[in-house]
């Protein structure tokens, strides 16, 4: 089969490789759509995966082509999404079904081969069956949609709450949708492209306000505008989906006393707060919450099942966030676009030939 194999930092090769071997409890998934995540860029070009060689890609969906065990044969032919975190099933977090906090997890696309290939080996436990009518490219966005939901669920949202959100990538834009679904009617969202605002209004809420954070004084101006709009009080909830010193400081500066700050974005480097900003965390008696990954435990109320339910009801919009589509053999072009960021982009999707023909 064909696969993209990372053989060293920046050395991603498109080549023929053997079909994955299946161990007991595992399935072979024919990959039909895979999304490029923002974390794929540093993983491929800057830091590398945990070992080489590795097939990257953790946002993918497809159809079960084979299984190892006879008892799992009913899965063959089913359309599936893939939860990429493989829990150890033994640590305290796993025993409490909080698999996203597993101490000894494995991970498709970074610690073992993932979805940038024609086929991927996946534990049957990590599969979720897709409903009829759910497009494969939407299913490949189940992972970021679930991450965004998991984050918003960490908040205690009350009627009348106002919110600010910094960072309008895929997870930020989906988080804005979850805020709307959970009843937040006033949101100030900061980004660096006017297209961010257009996508947010299209998918989340037409009344949500977009604030341009571009320019030298962008961050300071955004905080000032939020404080002005709230009569100096600040917002009830501030969410950092970018993971920078500036965006975290913005959250602490614009949230009201006793408010909530939610840290979502992966850090770009070491994090440090100025003393005067840290004082605000203390003096405002803020509740600062972290979030990691998403809940998946084969329960109708877990994050992944909730995403599928909201998508089916039409309240959650995923494919509208796709700005670029490439065929499987053009993955490197998609990665180059994601790395260069010369033009506006959100989700870049890699689809198989059938999906490409269908989209045309």
GROMACS .gro file of C-alpha atoms in nm:
model
  360
    1UNK     CA    1   0.000   0.000   0.000
    2UNK     CA    2   0.099   0.366  -0.028
    3UNK     CA    3   0.176   0.570   0.283
    4UNK     CA    4   0.346   0.891   0.389
    5UNK     CA    5   0.631   0.784   0.614
    6UNK     CA    6   0.813   1.033   0.838
    7UNK     CA    7   1.171   0.905   0.845
    8UNK     CA    8   1.324   1.206   1.017
    9UNK     CA    9   1.239   1.568   1.089
   10UNK     CA   10   1.115   1.717   0.762
   11UNK     CA   11   1.170   1.388   0.577
   12UNK     CA   12   0.820   1.277   0.480
   13UNK     CA   13   0.832   1.022   0.199
   14UNK     CA   14   0.545   0.890  -0.011
   15UNK     CA   15   0.629   0.525  -0.064
   16UNK     CA   16   0.515   0.165  -0.084
   17UNK     CA   17   0.501  -0.007   0.254
   18UNK     CA   18   0.369  -0.344   0.372
   19UNK     CA   19   0.008  -0.368   0.480
   20UNK     CA   20  -0.029  -0.329   0.858
   21UNK     CA   21  -0.028  -0.651   1.056
   22UNK     CA   22  -0.333  -0.699   1.278
   23UNK     CA   23  -0.304  -0.816   1.636
   24UNK     CA   24  -0.595  -0.955   1.835
   25UNK     CA   25  -0.855  -0.685   1.894
   26UNK     CA   26  -0.743  -0.475   1.597
   27UNK     CA   27  -0.907  -0.378   1.269
   28UNK     CA   28  -0.780  -0.264   0.930
   29UNK     CA   29  -0.938   0.065   0.821
   30UNK     CA   30  -0.930   0.183   0.461
   31UNK     CA   31  -0.873   0.557   0.503
   32UNK     CA   32  -1.117   0.769   0.301
   33UNK     CA   33  -1.058   1.114   0.452
   34UNK     CA   34  -0.791   1.266   0.675
   35UNK     CA   35  -0.757   1.617   0.812
   36UNK     CA   36  -0.434   1.809   0.859
   37UNK     CA   37  -0.417   1.924   1.221
   38UNK     CA   38  -0.218   2.228   1.328
   39UNK     CA   39  -0.009   1.996   1.546
   40UNK     CA   40   0.094   1.795   1.238
   41UNK     CA   41   0.309   2.084   1.114
   42UNK     CA   42   0.558   2.101   1.404
   43UNK     CA   43   0.542   1.723   1.439
   44UNK     CA   44   0.652   1.673   1.079
   45UNK     CA   45   0.880   1.972   1.024
   46UNK     CA   46   1.018   2.073   1.366
   47UNK     CA   47   1.007   1.820   1.648
   48UNK     CA   48   0.942   1.485   1.486
   49UNK     CA   49   0.730   1.200   1.615
   50UNK     CA   50   0.825   0.986   1.914
   51UNK     CA   51   1.029   0.756   1.693
   52UNK     CA   52   1.108   0.704   1.325
   53UNK     CA   53   0.975   0.584   1.094
   54UNK     CA   54   0.613   0.682   1.165
   55UNK     CA   55   0.306   0.742   0.950
   56UNK     CA   56   0.154   1.069   1.080
   57UNK     CA   57  -0.214   1.166   1.081
   58UNK     CA   58  -0.461   1.137   1.369
   59UNK     CA   59  -0.776   1.295   1.224
   60UNK     CA   60  -0.916   1.034   0.987
   61UNK     CA   61  -1.214   0.819   0.899
   62UNK     CA   62  -1.283   0.532   0.664
   63UNK     CA   63  -1.429   0.188   0.621
   64UNK     CA   64  -1.332  -0.133   0.801
   65UNK     CA   65  -1.164  -0.365   0.552
   66UNK     CA   66  -1.062  -0.650   0.782
   67UNK     CA   67  -1.035  -0.758   1.145
   68UNK     CA   68  -0.809  -0.997   1.331
   69UNK     CA   69  -1.067  -1.174   1.545
   70UNK     CA   70  -1.370  -1.369   1.431
   71UNK     CA   71  -1.584  -1.206   1.700
   72UNK     CA   72  -1.527  -0.866   1.538
   73UNK     CA   73  -1.623  -0.962   1.183
   74UNK     CA   74  -1.948  -0.764   1.205
   75UNK     CA   75  -1.734  -0.451   1.180
   76UNK     CA   76  -1.618  -0.534   0.826
   77UNK     CA   77  -1.769  -0.292   0.577
   78UNK     CA   78  -1.882  -0.042   0.838
   79UNK     CA   79  -1.804   0.327   0.797
   80UNK     CA   80  -1.613   0.447   1.103
   81UNK     CA   81  -1.453   0.738   1.278
   82UNK     CA   82  -1.135   0.678   1.477
   83UNK     CA   83  -1.053   0.791   1.831
   84UNK     CA   84  -0.673   0.827   1.802
   85UNK     CA   85  -0.577   0.789   2.169
   86UNK     CA   86  -0.515   0.427   2.266
   87UNK     CA   87  -0.551   0.398   2.646
   88UNK     CA   88  -0.366   0.144   2.855
   89UNK     CA   89  -0.696   0.036   3.021
   90UNK     CA   90  -0.507  -0.020   3.348
   91UNK     CA   91  -0.414   0.313   3.514
   92UNK     CA   92  -0.640   0.501   3.757
   93UNK     CA   93  -0.776   0.733   3.488
   94UNK     CA   94  -0.865   0.438   3.265
   95UNK     CA   95  -1.032   0.253   3.552
   96UNK     CA   96  -1.249   0.563   3.598
   97UNK     CA   97  -1.318   0.575   3.220
   98UNK     CA   98  -1.135   0.906   3.188
   99UNK     CA   99  -0.928   0.769   2.906
  100UNK     CA  100  -0.815   1.109   2.780
  101UNK     CA  101  -0.601   1.135   3.097
  102UNK     CA  102  -0.442   0.790   3.062
  103UNK     CA  103  -0.089   0.789   3.206
  104UNK     CA  104   0.045   0.531   2.960
  105UNK     CA  105  -0.140   0.596   2.637
  106UNK     CA  106  -0.038   0.521   2.280
  107UNK     CA  107  -0.144   0.751   1.997
  108UNK     CA  108  -0.215   0.700   1.629
  109UNK     CA  109  -0.011   0.934   1.412
  110UNK     CA  110   0.256   1.029   1.664
  111UNK     CA  111   0.351   0.725   1.874
  112UNK     CA  112   0.243   0.464   1.619
  113UNK     CA  113   0.136   0.472   1.254
  114UNK     CA  114  -0.168   0.686   1.179
  115UNK     CA  115  -0.398   0.786   0.897
  116UNK     CA  116  -0.180   0.940   0.625
  117UNK     CA  117  -0.188   0.606   0.446
  118UNK     CA  118  -0.421   0.398   0.232
  119UNK     CA  119  -0.487   0.169   0.528
  120UNK     CA  120  -0.440   0.204   0.904
  121UNK     CA  121  -0.442  -0.051   1.185
  122UNK     CA  122  -0.679   0.059   1.462
  123UNK     CA  123  -0.800  -0.112   1.781
  124UNK     CA  124  -1.165  -0.212   1.744
  125UNK     CA  125  -1.222  -0.037   2.078
  126UNK     CA  126  -1.125   0.293   1.912
  127UNK     CA  127  -1.384   0.271   1.634
  128UNK     CA  128  -1.714   0.458   1.630
  129UNK     CA  129  -1.972   0.368   1.367
  130UNK     CA  130  -2.093   0.653   1.149
  131UNK     CA  131  -2.460   0.717   1.084
  132UNK     CA  132  -2.594   0.702   0.730
  133UNK     CA  133  -2.557   1.036   0.559
  134UNK     CA  134  -2.246   1.150   0.745
  135UNK     CA  135  -1.981   1.242   0.492
  136UNK     CA  136  -1.635   1.097   0.542
  137UNK     CA  137  -1.475   1.442   0.552
  138UNK     CA  138  -1.713   1.538   0.835
  139UNK     CA  139  -1.621   1.215   1.014
  140UNK     CA  140  -1.253   1.307   0.981
  141UNK     CA  141  -1.339   1.619   1.182
  142UNK     CA  142  -1.489   1.427   1.473
  143UNK     CA  143  -1.161   1.455   1.662
  144UNK     CA  144  -1.125   1.837   1.664
  145UNK     CA  145  -1.500   1.877   1.715
  146UNK     CA  146  -1.482   1.649   2.019
  147UNK     CA  147  -1.178   1.833   2.155
  148UNK     CA  148  -1.370   2.161   2.130
  149UNK     CA  149  -1.675   2.010   2.300
  150UNK     CA  150  -1.465   1.859   2.578
  151UNK     CA  151  -1.316   2.204   2.642
  152UNK     CA  152  -1.649   2.387   2.657
  153UNK     CA  153  -1.793   2.120   2.883
  154UNK     CA  154  -1.523   2.211   3.136
  155UNK     CA  155  -1.699   2.545   3.186
  156UNK     CA  156  -1.994   2.620   3.410
  157UNK     CA  157  -2.214   2.818   3.174
  158UNK     CA  158  -2.497   3.017   3.330
  159UNK     CA  159  -2.781   3.210   3.162
  160UNK     CA  160  -2.661   3.555   3.061
  161UNK     CA  161  -2.292   3.464   3.054
  162UNK     CA  162  -2.073   3.656   2.811
  163UNK     CA  163  -1.756   3.516   2.659
  164UNK     CA  164  -1.433   3.609   2.482
  165UNK     CA  165  -1.241   3.367   2.263
  166UNK     CA  166  -0.886   3.409   2.136
  167UNK     CA  167  -0.771   3.193   1.845
  168UNK     CA  168  -1.004   3.107   1.559
  169UNK     CA  169  -0.849   2.800   1.406
  170UNK     CA  170  -1.059   2.489   1.359
  171UNK     CA  171  -1.099   2.414   1.729
  172UNK     CA  172  -1.168   2.779   1.812
  173UNK     CA  173  -1.438   2.807   1.547
  174UNK     CA  174  -1.599   2.483   1.660
  175UNK     CA  175  -1.578   2.597   2.024
  176UNK     CA  176  -1.773   2.908   1.921
  177UNK     CA  177  -2.045   2.679   1.788
  178UNK     CA  178  -2.058   2.485   2.114
  179UNK     CA  179  -2.089   2.811   2.306
  180UNK     CA  180  -2.392   2.894   2.094
  181UNK     CA  181  -2.538   2.545   2.146
  182UNK     CA  182  -2.491   2.579   2.524
  183UNK     CA  183  -2.667   2.914   2.533
  184UNK     CA  184  -2.399   3.185   2.519
  185UNK     CA  185  -2.553   3.473   2.327
  186UNK     CA  186  -2.269   3.726   2.349
  187UNK     CA  187  -1.921   3.635   2.224
  188UNK     CA  188  -1.624   3.851   2.134
  189UNK     CA  189  -1.386   3.644   1.923
  190UNK     CA  190  -1.040   3.761   1.818
  191UNK     CA  191  -0.851   3.643   1.512
  192UNK     CA  192  -0.608   3.760   1.247
  193UNK     CA  193  -0.813   3.722   0.928
  194UNK     CA  194  -1.147   3.875   0.843
  195UNK     CA  195  -1.238   3.534   0.702
  196UNK     CA  196  -1.225   3.406   1.061
  197UNK     CA  197  -1.509   3.639   1.146
  198UNK     CA  198  -1.707   3.540   0.838
  199UNK     CA  199  -1.673   3.169   0.919
  200UNK     CA  200  -1.771   3.230   1.280
  201UNK     CA  201  -2.084   3.422   1.189
  202UNK     CA  202  -2.171   3.162   0.925
  203UNK     CA  203  -2.136   2.859   1.151
  204UNK     CA  204  -2.176   2.982   1.509
  205UNK     CA  205  -2.393   3.290   1.550
  206UNK     CA  206  -2.455   3.591   1.327
  207UNK     CA  207  -2.456   3.824   1.630
  208UNK     CA  208  -2.117   3.711   1.760
  209UNK     CA  209  -1.863   3.993   1.725
  210UNK     CA  210  -1.531   3.944   1.549
  211UNK     CA  211  -1.234   4.151   1.665
  212UNK     CA  212  -0.923   4.187   1.449
  213UNK     CA  213  -0.617   4.108   1.659
  214UNK     CA  214  -0.372   4.191   1.382
  215UNK     CA  215  -0.115   4.468   1.403
  216UNK     CA  216   0.139   4.571   1.663
  217UNK     CA  217  -0.120   4.681   1.919
  218UNK     CA  218  -0.377   4.420   1.823
  219UNK     CA  219  -0.391   4.236   2.155
  220UNK     CA  220  -0.413   4.552   2.364
  221UNK     CA  221  -0.682   4.698   2.140
  222UNK     CA  222  -0.890   4.380   2.153
  223UNK     CA  223  -0.890   4.376   2.534
  224UNK     CA  224  -0.982   4.746   2.541
  225UNK     CA  225  -1.272   4.689   2.304
  226UNK     CA  226  -1.403   4.398   2.511
  227UNK     CA  227  -1.386   4.601   2.831
  228UNK     CA  228  -1.554   4.895   2.660
  229UNK     CA  229  -1.833   4.672   2.524
  230UNK     CA  230  -1.898   4.529   2.871
  231UNK     CA  231  -1.901   4.865   3.047
  232UNK     CA  232  -1.564   4.793   3.202
  233UNK     CA  233  -1.687   4.480   3.379
  234UNK     CA  234  -1.527   4.219   3.156
  235UNK     CA  235  -1.670   3.892   3.029
  236UNK     CA  236  -1.787   3.595   3.234
  237UNK     CA  237  -1.574   3.347   3.038
  238UNK     CA  238  -1.244   3.387   2.850
  239UNK     CA  239  -1.107   3.107   2.633
  240UNK     CA  240  -0.753   3.075   2.498
  241UNK     CA  241  -0.752   2.856   2.188
  242UNK     CA  242  -0.412   2.978   2.067
  243UNK     CA  243  -0.174   2.884   2.348
  244UNK     CA  244   0.047   3.194   2.351
  245UNK     CA  245   0.161   3.425   2.629
  246UNK     CA  246  -0.035   3.707   2.469
  247UNK     CA  247  -0.365   3.523   2.436
  248UNK     CA  248  -0.350   3.383   2.789
  249UNK     CA  249  -0.276   3.732   2.921
  250UNK     CA  250  -0.568   3.866   2.716
  251UNK     CA  251  -0.798   3.619   2.889
  252UNK     CA  252  -0.681   3.723   3.235
  253UNK     CA  253  -0.712   4.092   3.143
  254UNK     CA  254  -1.060   4.084   2.992
  255UNK     CA  255  -1.243   3.845   3.225
  256UNK     CA  256  -1.450   3.984   3.511
  257UNK     CA  257  -1.374   3.922   3.881
  258UNK     CA  258  -1.474   3.569   3.976
  259UNK     CA  259  -1.484   3.471   3.610
  260UNK     CA  260  -1.363   3.161   3.428
  261UNK     CA  261  -1.052   3.124   3.212
  262UNK     CA  262  -1.022   2.814   2.993
  263UNK     CA  263  -0.683   2.714   2.847
  264UNK     CA  264  -0.732   2.507   2.530
  265UNK     CA  265  -0.453   2.577   2.281
  266UNK     CA  266  -0.131   2.378   2.273
  267UNK     CA  267   0.159   2.606   2.380
  268UNK     CA  268   0.391   2.727   2.106
  269UNK     CA  269   0.679   2.743   2.357
  270UNK     CA  270   0.748   2.821   2.722
  271UNK     CA  271   0.469   3.017   2.887
  272UNK     CA  272   0.535   3.319   3.109
  273UNK     CA  273   0.309   3.585   3.258
  274UNK     CA  274   0.403   3.940   3.352
  275UNK     CA  275   0.374   4.008   3.723
  276UNK     CA  276   0.088   4.256   3.681
  277UNK     CA  277  -0.107   4.001   3.476
  278UNK     CA  278  -0.048   3.726   3.732
  279UNK     CA  279  -0.178   3.959   4.003
  280UNK     CA  280  -0.509   3.972   3.817
  281UNK     CA  281  -0.540   3.596   3.839
  282UNK     CA  282  -0.508   3.629   4.218
  283UNK     CA  283  -0.697   3.948   4.288
  284UNK     CA  284  -0.989   3.862   4.061
  285UNK     CA  285  -1.010   3.517   4.221
  286UNK     CA  286  -1.036   3.358   3.880
  287UNK     CA  287  -1.113   2.995   3.805
  288UNK     CA  288  -0.851   2.878   3.556
  289UNK     CA  289  -0.923   2.544   3.391
  290UNK     CA  290  -0.723   2.326   3.157
  291UNK     CA  291  -0.855   2.075   2.909
  292UNK     CA  292  -0.703   1.784   2.720
  293UNK     CA  293  -0.822   1.572   2.431
  294UNK     CA  294  -1.181   1.440   2.449
  295UNK     CA  295  -1.394   1.177   2.618
  296UNK     CA  296  -1.457   0.850   2.437
  297UNK     CA  297  -1.597   0.555   2.632
  298UNK     CA  298  -1.870   0.407   2.409
  299UNK     CA  299  -2.134   0.598   2.605
  300UNK     CA  300  -2.408   0.800   2.427
  301UNK     CA  301  -2.312   1.102   2.637
  302UNK     CA  302  -1.939   1.102   2.565
  303UNK     CA  303  -1.792   1.376   2.350
  304UNK     CA  304  -1.770   1.176   2.028
  305UNK     CA  305  -2.129   1.052   2.038
  306UNK     CA  306  -2.250   1.402   2.131
  307UNK     CA  307  -2.070   1.547   1.828
  308UNK     CA  308  -2.232   1.294   1.595
  309UNK     CA  309  -2.573   1.369   1.747
  310UNK     CA  310  -2.533   1.747   1.709
  311UNK     CA  311  -2.406   1.707   1.352
  312UNK     CA  312  -2.705   1.488   1.267
  313UNK     CA  313  -2.945   1.747   1.408
  314UNK     CA  314  -2.784   2.019   1.198
  315UNK     CA  315  -2.677   2.229   1.497
  316UNK     CA  316  -2.305   2.163   1.448
  317UNK     CA  317  -2.140   2.259   1.118
  318UNK     CA  318  -1.813   2.092   1.029
  319UNK     CA  319  -1.754   2.076   0.654
  320UNK     CA  320  -1.819   2.450   0.622
  321UNK     CA  321  -1.482   2.496   0.793
  322UNK     CA  322  -1.293   2.311   0.519
  323UNK     CA  323  -1.109   2.566   0.305
  324UNK     CA  324  -0.883   2.333   0.104
  325UNK     CA  325  -0.921   1.979  -0.029
  326UNK     CA  326  -0.646   1.765  -0.179
  327UNK     CA  327  -0.632   1.413  -0.315
  328UNK     CA  328  -0.430   1.159  -0.117
  329UNK     CA  329  -0.128   1.181  -0.347
  330UNK     CA  330  -0.124   1.561  -0.297
  331UNK     CA  331  -0.082   1.551   0.082
  332UNK     CA  332   0.257   1.723   0.062
  333UNK     CA  333   0.095   2.015  -0.120
  334UNK     CA  334  -0.160   2.042   0.159
  335UNK     CA  335   0.111   2.031   0.425
  336UNK     CA  336   0.311   2.298   0.243
  337UNK     CA  337   0.005   2.523   0.235
  338UNK     CA  338  -0.059   2.464   0.605
  339UNK     CA  339   0.303   2.543   0.688
  340UNK     CA  340   0.336   2.854   0.469
  341UNK     CA  341   0.006   3.018   0.573
  342UNK     CA  342   0.036   3.255   0.278
  343UNK     CA  343  -0.341   3.259   0.228
  344UNK     CA  344  -0.632   3.217   0.465
  345UNK     CA  345  -0.694   2.857   0.558
  346UNK     CA  346  -0.882   2.662   0.816
  347UNK     CA  347  -0.926   2.287   0.788
  348UNK     CA  348  -0.726   2.127   0.508
  349UNK     CA  349  -0.876   1.791   0.414
  350UNK     CA  350  -0.716   1.498   0.232
  351UNK     CA  351  -0.973   1.282   0.055
  352UNK     CA  352  -0.957   0.969  -0.158
  353UNK     CA  353  -1.032   0.970  -0.530
  354UNK     CA  354  -1.400   0.880  -0.483
  355UNK     CA  355  -1.451   1.174  -0.247
  356UNK     CA  356  -1.269   1.410  -0.486
  357UNK     CA  357  -1.495   1.306  -0.777
  358UNK     CA  358  -1.803   1.342  -0.557
  359UNK     CA  359  -1.704   1.695  -0.451
  360UNK     CA  360  -1.659   1.800  -0.812
   0.00000   0.00000   0.00000
